[in-house]
XYZ file of C-alpha atoms in Angstrom:
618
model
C -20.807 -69.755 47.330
C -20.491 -72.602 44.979
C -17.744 -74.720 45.407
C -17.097 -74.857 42.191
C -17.177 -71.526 41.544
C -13.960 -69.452 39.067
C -12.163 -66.919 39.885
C -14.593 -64.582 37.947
C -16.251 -64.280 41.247
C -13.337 -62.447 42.772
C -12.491 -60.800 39.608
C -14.400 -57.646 40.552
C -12.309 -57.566 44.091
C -9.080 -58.533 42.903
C -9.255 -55.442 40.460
C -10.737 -53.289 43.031
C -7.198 -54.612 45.261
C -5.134 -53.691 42.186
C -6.377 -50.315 41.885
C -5.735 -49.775 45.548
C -1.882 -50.297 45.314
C 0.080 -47.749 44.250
C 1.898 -49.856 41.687
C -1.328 -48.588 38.628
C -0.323 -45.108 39.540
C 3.413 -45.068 40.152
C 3.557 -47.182 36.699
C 1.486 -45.036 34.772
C 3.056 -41.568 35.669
C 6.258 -43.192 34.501
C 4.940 -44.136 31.559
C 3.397 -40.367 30.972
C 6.983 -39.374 31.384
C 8.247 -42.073 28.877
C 6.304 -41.098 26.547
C 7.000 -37.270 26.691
C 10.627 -37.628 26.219
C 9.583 -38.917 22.821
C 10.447 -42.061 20.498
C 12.102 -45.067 22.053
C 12.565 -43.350 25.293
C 12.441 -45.181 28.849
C 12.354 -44.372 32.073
C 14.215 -45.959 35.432
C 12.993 -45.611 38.924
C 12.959 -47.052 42.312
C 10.296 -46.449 44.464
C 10.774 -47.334 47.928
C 11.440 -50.975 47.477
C 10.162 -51.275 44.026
C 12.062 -51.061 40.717
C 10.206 -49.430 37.948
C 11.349 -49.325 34.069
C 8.746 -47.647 31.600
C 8.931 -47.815 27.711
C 7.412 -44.969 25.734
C 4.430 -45.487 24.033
C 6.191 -43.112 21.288
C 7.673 -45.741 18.919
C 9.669 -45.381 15.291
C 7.103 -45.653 13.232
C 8.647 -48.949 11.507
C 7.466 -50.641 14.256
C 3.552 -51.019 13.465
C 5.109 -52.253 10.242
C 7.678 -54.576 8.604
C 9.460 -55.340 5.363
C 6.870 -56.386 2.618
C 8.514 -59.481 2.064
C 8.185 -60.382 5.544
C 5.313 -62.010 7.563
C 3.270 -60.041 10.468
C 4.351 -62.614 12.939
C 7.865 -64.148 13.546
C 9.239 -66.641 15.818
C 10.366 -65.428 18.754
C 13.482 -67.928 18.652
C 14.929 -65.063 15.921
C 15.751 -62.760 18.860
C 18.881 -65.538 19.119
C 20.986 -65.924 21.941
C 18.855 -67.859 24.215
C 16.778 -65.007 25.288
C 13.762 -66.778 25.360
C 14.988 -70.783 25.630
C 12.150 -71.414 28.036
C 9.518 -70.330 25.890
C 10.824 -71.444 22.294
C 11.511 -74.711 23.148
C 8.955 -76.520 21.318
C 7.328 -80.331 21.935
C 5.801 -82.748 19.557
C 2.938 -81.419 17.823
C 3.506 -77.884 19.422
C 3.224 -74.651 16.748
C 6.121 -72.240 17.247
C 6.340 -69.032 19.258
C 5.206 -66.289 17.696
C 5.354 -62.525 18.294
C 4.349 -59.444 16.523
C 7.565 -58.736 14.220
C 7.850 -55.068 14.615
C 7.949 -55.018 18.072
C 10.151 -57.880 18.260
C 12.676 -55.338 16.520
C 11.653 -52.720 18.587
C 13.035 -54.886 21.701
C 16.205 -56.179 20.316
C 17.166 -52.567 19.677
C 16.417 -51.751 23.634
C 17.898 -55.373 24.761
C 21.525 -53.649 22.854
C 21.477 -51.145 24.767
C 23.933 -51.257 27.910
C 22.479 -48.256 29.223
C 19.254 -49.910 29.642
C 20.927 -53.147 30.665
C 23.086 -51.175 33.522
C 20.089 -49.550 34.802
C 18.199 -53.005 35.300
C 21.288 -54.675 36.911
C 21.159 -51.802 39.338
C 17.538 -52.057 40.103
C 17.982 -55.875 40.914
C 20.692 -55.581 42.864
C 18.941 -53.290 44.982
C 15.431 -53.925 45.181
C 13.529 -57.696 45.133
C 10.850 -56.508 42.863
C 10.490 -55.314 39.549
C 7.702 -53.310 37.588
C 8.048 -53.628 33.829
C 5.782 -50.751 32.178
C 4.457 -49.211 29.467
C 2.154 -47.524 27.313
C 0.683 -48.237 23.737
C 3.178 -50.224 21.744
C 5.743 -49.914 24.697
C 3.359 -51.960 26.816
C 4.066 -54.739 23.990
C 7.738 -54.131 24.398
C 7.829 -54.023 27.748
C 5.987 -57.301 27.636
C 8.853 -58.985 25.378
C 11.591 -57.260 27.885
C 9.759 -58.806 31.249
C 10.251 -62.219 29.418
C 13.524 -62.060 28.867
C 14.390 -60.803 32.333
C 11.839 -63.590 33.481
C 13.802 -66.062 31.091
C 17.197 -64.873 32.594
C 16.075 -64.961 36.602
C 14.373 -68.528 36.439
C 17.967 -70.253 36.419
C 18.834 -67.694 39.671
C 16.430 -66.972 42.022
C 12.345 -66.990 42.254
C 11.816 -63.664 40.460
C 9.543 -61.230 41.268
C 8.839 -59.045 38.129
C 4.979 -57.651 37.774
C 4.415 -56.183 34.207
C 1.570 -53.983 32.965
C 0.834 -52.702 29.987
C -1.780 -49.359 29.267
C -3.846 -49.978 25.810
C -1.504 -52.306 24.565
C -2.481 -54.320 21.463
C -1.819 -58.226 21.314
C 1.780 -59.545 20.795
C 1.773 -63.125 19.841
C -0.053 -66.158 18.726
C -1.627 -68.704 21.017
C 1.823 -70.578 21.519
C 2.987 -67.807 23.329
C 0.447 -67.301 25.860
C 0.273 -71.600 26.312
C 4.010 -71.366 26.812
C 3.556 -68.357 29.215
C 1.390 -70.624 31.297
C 3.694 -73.662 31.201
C 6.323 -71.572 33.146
C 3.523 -70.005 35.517
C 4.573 -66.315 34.053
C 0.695 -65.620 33.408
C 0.512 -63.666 36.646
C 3.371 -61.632 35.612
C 1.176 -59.814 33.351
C -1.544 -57.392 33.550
C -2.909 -55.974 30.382
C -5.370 -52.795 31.426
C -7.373 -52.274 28.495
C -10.111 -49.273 28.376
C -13.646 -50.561 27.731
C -13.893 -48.558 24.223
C -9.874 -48.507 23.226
C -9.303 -49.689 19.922
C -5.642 -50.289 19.980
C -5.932 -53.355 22.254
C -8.748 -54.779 20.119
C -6.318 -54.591 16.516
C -3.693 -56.903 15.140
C -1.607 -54.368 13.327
C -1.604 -55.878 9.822
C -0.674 -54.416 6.502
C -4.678 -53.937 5.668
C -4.488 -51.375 8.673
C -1.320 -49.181 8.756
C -1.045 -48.178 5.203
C -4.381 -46.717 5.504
C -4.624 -42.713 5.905
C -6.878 -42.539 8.753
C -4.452 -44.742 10.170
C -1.389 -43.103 9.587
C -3.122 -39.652 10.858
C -4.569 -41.304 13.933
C -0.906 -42.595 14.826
C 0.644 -39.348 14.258
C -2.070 -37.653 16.475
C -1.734 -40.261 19.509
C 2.007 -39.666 19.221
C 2.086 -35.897 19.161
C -0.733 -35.450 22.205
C 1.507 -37.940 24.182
C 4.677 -35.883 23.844
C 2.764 -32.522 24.460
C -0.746 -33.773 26.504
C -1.054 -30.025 27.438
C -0.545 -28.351 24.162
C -3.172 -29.353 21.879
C -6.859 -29.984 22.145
C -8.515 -32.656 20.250
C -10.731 -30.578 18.710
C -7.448 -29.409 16.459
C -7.482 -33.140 15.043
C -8.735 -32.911 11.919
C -10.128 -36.902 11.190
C -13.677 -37.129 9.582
C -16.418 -38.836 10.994
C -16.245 -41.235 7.897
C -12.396 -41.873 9.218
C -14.064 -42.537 12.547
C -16.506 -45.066 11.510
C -14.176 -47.099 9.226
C -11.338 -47.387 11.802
C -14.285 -48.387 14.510
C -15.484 -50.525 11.938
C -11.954 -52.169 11.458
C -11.606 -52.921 15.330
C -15.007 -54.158 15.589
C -14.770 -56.710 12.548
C -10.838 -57.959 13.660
C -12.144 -58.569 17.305
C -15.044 -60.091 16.022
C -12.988 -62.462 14.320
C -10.470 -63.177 17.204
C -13.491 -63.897 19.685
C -15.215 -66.525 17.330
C -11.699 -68.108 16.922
C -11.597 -71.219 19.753
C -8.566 -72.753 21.270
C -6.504 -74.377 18.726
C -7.367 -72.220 16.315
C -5.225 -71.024 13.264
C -1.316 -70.624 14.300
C -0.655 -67.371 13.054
C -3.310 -65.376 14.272
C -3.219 -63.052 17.631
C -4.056 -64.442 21.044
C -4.429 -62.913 24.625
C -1.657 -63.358 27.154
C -1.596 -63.370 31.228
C -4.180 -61.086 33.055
C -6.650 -58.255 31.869
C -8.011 -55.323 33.777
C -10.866 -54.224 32.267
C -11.591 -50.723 33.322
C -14.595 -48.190 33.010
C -16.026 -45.680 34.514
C -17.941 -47.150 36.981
C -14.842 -49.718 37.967
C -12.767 -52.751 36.768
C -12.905 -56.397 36.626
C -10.120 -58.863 36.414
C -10.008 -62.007 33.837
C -7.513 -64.584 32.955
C -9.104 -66.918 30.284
C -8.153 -65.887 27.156
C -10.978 -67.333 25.122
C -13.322 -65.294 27.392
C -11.104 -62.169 27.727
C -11.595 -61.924 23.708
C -15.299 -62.398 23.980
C -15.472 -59.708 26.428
C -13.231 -57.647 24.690
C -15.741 -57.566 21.730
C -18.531 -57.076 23.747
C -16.990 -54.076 25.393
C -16.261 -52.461 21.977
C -19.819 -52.741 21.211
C -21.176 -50.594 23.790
C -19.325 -47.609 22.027
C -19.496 -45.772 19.325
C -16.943 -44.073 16.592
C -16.504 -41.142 18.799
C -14.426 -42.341 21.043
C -11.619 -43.651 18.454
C -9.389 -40.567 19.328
C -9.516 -40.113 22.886
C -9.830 -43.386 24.517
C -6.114 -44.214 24.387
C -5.270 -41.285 25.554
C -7.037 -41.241 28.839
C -5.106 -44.171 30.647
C -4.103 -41.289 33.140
C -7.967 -40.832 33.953
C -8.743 -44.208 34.579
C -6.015 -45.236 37.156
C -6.885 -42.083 39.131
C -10.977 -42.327 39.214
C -10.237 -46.010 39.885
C -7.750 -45.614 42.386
C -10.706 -42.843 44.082
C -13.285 -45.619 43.915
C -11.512 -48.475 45.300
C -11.338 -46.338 48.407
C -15.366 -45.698 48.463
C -16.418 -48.312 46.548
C -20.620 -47.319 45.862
C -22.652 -50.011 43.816
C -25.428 -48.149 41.906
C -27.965 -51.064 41.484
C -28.983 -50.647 45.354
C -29.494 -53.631 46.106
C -27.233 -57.253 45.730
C -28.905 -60.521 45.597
C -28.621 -62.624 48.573
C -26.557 -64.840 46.375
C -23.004 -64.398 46.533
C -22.775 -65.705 43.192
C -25.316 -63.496 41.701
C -24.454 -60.796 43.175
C -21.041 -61.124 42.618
C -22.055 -61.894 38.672
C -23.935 -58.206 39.083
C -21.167 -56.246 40.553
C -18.925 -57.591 37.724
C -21.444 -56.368 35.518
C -21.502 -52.878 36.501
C -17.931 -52.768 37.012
C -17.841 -52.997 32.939
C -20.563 -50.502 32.687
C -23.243 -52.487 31.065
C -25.339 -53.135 33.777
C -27.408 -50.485 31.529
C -27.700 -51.859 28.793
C -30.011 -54.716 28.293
C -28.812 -56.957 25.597
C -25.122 -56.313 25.913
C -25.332 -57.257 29.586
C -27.304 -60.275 28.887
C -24.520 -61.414 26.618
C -21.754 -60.045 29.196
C -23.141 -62.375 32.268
C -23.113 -65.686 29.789
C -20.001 -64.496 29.299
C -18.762 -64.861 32.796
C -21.103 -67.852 33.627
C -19.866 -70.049 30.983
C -16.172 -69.124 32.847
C -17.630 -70.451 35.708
C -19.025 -73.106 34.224
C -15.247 -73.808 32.173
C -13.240 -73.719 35.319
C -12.945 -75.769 38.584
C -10.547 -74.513 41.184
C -7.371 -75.620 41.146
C -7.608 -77.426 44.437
C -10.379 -79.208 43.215
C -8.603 -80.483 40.099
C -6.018 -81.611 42.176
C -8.147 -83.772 44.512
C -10.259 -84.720 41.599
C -7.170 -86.350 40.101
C -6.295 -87.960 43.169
C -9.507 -89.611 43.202
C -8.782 -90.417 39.405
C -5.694 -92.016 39.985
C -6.675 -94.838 42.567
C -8.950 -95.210 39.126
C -6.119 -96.089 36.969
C -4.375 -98.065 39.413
C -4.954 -101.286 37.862
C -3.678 -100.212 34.323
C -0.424 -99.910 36.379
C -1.086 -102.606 38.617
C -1.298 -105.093 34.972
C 1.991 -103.582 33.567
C 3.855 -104.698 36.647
C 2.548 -107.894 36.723
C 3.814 -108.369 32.694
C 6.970 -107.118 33.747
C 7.124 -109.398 36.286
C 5.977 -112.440 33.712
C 8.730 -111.299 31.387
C 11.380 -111.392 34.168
C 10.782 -115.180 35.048
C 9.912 -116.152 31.297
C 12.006 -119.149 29.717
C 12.785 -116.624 26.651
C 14.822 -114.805 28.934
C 13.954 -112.132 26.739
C 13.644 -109.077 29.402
C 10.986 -106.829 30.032
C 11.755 -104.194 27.011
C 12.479 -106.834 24.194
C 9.580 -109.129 25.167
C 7.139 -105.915 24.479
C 9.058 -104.507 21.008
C 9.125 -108.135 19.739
C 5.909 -109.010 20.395
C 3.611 -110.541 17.877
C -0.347 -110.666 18.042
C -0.554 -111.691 21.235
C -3.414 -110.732 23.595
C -1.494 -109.962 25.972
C 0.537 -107.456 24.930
C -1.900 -105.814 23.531
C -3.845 -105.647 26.491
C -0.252 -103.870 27.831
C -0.123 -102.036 25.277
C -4.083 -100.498 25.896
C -2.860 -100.037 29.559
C 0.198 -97.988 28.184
C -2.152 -95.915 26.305
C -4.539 -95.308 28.798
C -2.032 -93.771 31.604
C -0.473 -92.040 28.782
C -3.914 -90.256 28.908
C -3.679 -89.706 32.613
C -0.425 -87.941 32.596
C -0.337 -86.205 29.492
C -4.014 -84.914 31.222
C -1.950 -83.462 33.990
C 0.730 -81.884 31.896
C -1.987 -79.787 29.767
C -3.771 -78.765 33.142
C -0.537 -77.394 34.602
C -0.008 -75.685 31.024
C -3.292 -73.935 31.765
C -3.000 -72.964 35.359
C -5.656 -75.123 36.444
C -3.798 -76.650 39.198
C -1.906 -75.417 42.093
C 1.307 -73.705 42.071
C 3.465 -76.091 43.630
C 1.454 -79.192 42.582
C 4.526 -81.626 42.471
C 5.667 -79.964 45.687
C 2.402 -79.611 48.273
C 1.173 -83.839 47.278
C 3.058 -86.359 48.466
C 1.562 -88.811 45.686
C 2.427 -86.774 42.636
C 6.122 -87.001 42.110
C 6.154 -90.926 44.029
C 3.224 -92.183 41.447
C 4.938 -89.682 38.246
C 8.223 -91.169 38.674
C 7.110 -94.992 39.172
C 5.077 -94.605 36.067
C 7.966 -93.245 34.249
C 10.037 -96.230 35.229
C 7.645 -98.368 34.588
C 6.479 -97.576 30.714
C 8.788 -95.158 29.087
C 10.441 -98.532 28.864
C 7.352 -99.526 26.869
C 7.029 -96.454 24.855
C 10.850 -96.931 23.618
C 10.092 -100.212 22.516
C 7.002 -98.652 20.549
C 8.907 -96.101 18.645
C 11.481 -98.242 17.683
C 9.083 -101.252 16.817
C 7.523 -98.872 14.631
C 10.612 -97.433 12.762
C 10.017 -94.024 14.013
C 13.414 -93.532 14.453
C 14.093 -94.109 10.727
C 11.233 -90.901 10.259
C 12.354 -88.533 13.117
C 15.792 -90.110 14.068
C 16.426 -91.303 17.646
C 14.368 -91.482 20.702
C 16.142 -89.763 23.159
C 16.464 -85.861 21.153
C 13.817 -86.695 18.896
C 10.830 -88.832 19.950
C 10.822 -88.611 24.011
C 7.609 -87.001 25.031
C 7.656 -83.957 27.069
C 5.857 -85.455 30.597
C 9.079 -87.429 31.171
C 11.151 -84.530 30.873
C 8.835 -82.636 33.507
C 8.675 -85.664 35.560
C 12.499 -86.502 35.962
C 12.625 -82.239 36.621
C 10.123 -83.107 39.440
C 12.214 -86.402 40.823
C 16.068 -84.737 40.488
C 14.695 -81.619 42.888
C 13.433 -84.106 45.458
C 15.652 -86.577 45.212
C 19.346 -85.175 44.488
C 20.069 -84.044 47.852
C 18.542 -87.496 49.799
C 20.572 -89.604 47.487
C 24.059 -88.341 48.491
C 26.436 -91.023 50.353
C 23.607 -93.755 49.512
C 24.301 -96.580 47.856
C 21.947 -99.860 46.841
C 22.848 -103.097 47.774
C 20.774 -104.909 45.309
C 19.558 -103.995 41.588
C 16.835 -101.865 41.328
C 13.283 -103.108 40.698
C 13.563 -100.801 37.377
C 16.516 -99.623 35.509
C 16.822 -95.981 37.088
C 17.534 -94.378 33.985
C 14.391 -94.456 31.371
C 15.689 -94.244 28.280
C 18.691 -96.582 28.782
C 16.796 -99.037 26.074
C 16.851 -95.979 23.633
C 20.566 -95.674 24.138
C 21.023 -99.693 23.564
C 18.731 -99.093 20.116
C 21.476 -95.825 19.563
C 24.496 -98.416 20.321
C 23.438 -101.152 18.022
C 22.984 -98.757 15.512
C 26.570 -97.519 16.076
C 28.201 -101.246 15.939
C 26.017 -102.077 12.684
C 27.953 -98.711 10.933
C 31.401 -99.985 12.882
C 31.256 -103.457 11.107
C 30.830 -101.947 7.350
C 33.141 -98.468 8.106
C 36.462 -98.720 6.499
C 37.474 -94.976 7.448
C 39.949 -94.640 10.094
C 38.876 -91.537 11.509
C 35.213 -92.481 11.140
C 36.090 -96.192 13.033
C 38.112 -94.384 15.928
C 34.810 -91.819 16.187
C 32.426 -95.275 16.300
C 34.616 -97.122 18.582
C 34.581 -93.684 21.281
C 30.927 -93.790 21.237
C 30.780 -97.434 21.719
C 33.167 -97.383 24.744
C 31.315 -94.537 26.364
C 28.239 -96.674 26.024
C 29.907 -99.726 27.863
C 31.656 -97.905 30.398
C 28.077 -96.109 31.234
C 26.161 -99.206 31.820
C 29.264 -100.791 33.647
C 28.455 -98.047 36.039
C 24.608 -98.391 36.077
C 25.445 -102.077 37.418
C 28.277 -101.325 39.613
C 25.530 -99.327 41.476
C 23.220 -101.172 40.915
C 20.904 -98.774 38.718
C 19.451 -101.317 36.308
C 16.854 -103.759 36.802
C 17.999 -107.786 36.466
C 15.625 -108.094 33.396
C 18.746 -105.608 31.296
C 21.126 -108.822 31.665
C 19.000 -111.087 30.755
C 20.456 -113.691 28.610
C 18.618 -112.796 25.065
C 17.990 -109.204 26.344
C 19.160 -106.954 23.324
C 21.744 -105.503 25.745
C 23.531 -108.908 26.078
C 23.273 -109.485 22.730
C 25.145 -106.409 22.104
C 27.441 -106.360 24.625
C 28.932 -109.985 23.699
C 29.062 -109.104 19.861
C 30.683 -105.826 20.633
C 33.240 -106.966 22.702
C 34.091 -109.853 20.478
C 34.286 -106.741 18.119
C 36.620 -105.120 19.530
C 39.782 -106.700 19.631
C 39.180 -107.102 15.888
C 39.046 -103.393 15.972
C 41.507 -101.902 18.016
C 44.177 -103.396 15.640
C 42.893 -101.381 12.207
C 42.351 -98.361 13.824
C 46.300 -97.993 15.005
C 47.915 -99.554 12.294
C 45.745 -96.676 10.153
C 45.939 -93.575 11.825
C 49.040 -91.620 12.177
C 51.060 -91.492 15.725
């Protein structure tokens, strides 16, 4: 096999491996019984030494709609409370979390409920996984109720919570499923998703549920899932013109959502985590969401209008013929290419069932080659950018030596002040290329972790990734503070530090405290650091300065004894950076803008102390 080659090429085993657990079966007869106990009803189990909790597919009808005056998708932040505070924390540039509105309801009503919330406790206390389930629109729900339970475990232990949803249609926009990835939650979720289902294939807008045929087909779905054994579906009366226009509605909306790239519109509907396509002649698994879409249309068009009714309802059927085959597992093409890939590509073909059909196949296979041809293996990325970084060395290598020039420079500028006051000099701006250029580098690394595309404990398993991450933040953020403030950003955005630091440093310094915290207890340096330990000391200095400019001009008591707090907290802080030795020589240099403020503040303050007692009250 190609060394190169995606995880398409297990895709048709690892769904074969699902299929043989009982975790497909156990969740969907708890979902069956969900659903027959009617609207908004769940369902609490433990099996052996799993816990299982299944949403009904059988939702208030409110919930495939909203208020007129309201939008199809809202921000996830609106469930409040923190709930989701990993996911809705946003980053420059970054659009907002989004989720389907209706169910977003639908899950704050559950989350209120301390039945459900006792029941959950009780499962974690006593078992170490977790199955979040569910069928139809509960699949979506259960989807926004295993992030919040995966939201609420990350600050406690590792959690191990698996949930999978039957013929669920899409919840959110693209910003959820990138901020999925960013916490490594993608393998949380498996979305199983019948080759001709509509449901999964439809963003539930306005232009679909106040339709008849709509309304009727929801009411039908809803009534056979209460009562599977007391209606045939022969007694549904929906026209074959119904049919074909709610077909034809699927069809056009997935055709939409599959020619839509990456970084397409905000507000539109975007896969999430895992999906197990199933048929009848087996499943594959795939986890790109630009390719699960395309598949997902090319699926749809191997059926037909006739199976609008019944597909959604025969989840049941699927997890039991699969669960059959995975245990006599017969490939009906007789024989498989010496290849692995190839036949590997085949078997992944006829899993989907369109090894029979010419032209559908045809597209199907470029499907799953250009995933092969999108994705390296995560092991590979790693050691490619290990070979990349001995490539960028000498950026680094440059900046070091400036700092270095800076340090010994007659200005006796510093480091930091030398760069933000710097004029048209060649040699900043060489710096300043260097900056830009290992900006690239990391932010590179950031977006492939985002993605999945590198292993799970990156930081952890490679010596050279948190030693070279946290001398580079050392090195330049140093740089990049003198930027923004060079630039007057912080007059546009407001200060550096909650406004305009960039998200790698944040991920880096998480990196270097969980290495570090417990190896730097009872040691103590003996000379100043090389680099000033904390990164965005110069955007506190810029925040001081700012503070002493409003000091000289207040005439407010209150407002002087507030100023004066700030600017003694300041002090006292980078007394203790040098008392251990924390910062670098270049921060007391004698024109560094930290001397410069230190000597005008404390000629300041005995100036100020004075006012401030005589004018506020004892």
């Amino acid at each position: 096999m190609d060394a190169e080659a995606s995880s398409f090429e297990t895709s048709e085993m690892m769904g074969t491996f699902l299929a043989s657990t009982p975790l497909l079966k156990e969740a969907w007869r708890l979902c069956s019984a969900a659903n027959a106990m009617g609207s908004g009803a769940f369902v609490v189990e433990q099996v052996g030494g799993v816990g299982y909790v299944a949403f009904s597919g059988v939702q208030e009808m409110p919930v495939l709609g909203w208020d007129p005056s309201c939008t199809m998708l809202a921000p996830l932040d609106a469930a409040g409370h923190g709930l989701f505070a990993a996911l809705t924390r946003r980053y420059e540039g970054e659009e907002p979390v989004m989720v389907h509105s209706g169910v977003l309801h639908r899950f704050l009503h559950y989350h209120s409920r301390n039945d459900l919330q006792s029941q959950i406790d009780s499962l974690l206390d006593k078992t170490k996984s977790i199955v979040i389930t569910g069928h139809s629109i509960g699949g979506s729900v259960a989807f926004l109720i295993a992030l919040s339970l995966l939201s609420f475990l990350k600050s406690i232990f590792p959690p191990s919570v698996l949930c999978i949803g039957f013929g669920s249609p899409f919840l959110g926009n693209e910003s959820l499923s990138r901020a999925i990835l960013r916490e490594r939650w993608a393998n949380s979720f498996c979305n199983v998703v019948a080759t001709h289902d509509i449901l999964p294939r439809l963003s539930l807008d306005q232009s679909l549920i106040q339709t008849p045929h709509w309304k009727a087909l929801i009411r039908f779905w809803y009534t056979f899932m209460m009562s599977p054994n007391s209606m045939n579906l022969t007694d549904f009366q929906l026209t074959e013109e119904d049919k074909a226009w709610l077909f034809s509605f699927a069809a056009a909306n997935m055709e939409h959502l599959a020619q839509a790239g990456e970084g397409s519109r905000w507000r539109s509907f975007w896969p999430l985590g895992n999906y197990l396509f199933c048929s009848e002649e087996g499943m594959i698994c795939l986890d790109n969401a630009v390719l699960v879409k395309k598949m997902m249309h090319l699926m749809l068009r191997t059926s037909s209008p006739s199976c609008v009714i019944e597909e959604h309802l025969k989840y049941g059927w699927y997890v039991e013929r699969l669960s059959l085959q995975s245990l006599g597992r017969r490939f009906i093409e007789g024989h498989l290419s010496e290849s692995s890939y190839e036949a590997s590509l085949s078997m992944a073909l006829n899993s989907l069932g369109t090894s029979q059909q010419v032209l559908i196949a045809l597209m199907a296979k470029d499907c799953l080659k250009m995933a092969r041809q999108k994705e390296r293996h995560p092991n590979l990325n790693a050691a490619y950018l290990a070979t990349k970084l001995s490539k960028i060395a000498p950026y680094r290598a440059e900046i070091e030596w400036y700092k270095a020039f800076c340090d010994n420079s007659v200005k006796q500028r510093g480091y930091y002040d030398s760069f933000k006051q710097r004029g048209a000099s060649k040699r900043e701006s060489h710096i300043n290329k260097n900056r830009i250029m290992l900006k690239a580098f990391w932010d590179g690394i950031v977006s492939m972790m985002d993605r999945n595309k590198l292993p799970l404990n990156f930081h952890k398993s490679l010596e050279w990734v948190i030693e070279e991450s946290q001398l580079y933040k050392l090195l330049v953020e140093p740089l990049d503070i003198a930027e923004y403030y060079r630039l007057g950003m912080h007059m546009k955005k407001g200060h550096y530090i909650s406004n305009g630091r960039e998200r790698r440093y944040e991920i880096f310094n998480q990196w270097w405290t969980e290495r570090v915290v417990i190896e730097k207890l009872g040691n103590r340096r003996t000379k100043y650091a090389s680099l000033t330990q904390d990164t965005c000391f110069w955007a506190r200095v810029e925040e001081a300065k700012e503070w002493l400019d409003k000091i000289k001009s207040e005439s407010n008591p209150n407002n002087l004894a507030f100023l004066r707090d700030r600017l003694n907290e300041f002090e006292a802080y980078a007394m203790k950076l040098f008392d251990g030795k924390e910062a670098s020589a270049d921060v007391l240099a004698k024109n560094s803008s930290f001397s410069l403020w230190l000597k005008e503040w404390r000629a300041l303050k005995s100036q100020i102390y004075p006012l401030i007692e005589l004018a506020l009250p004892d």
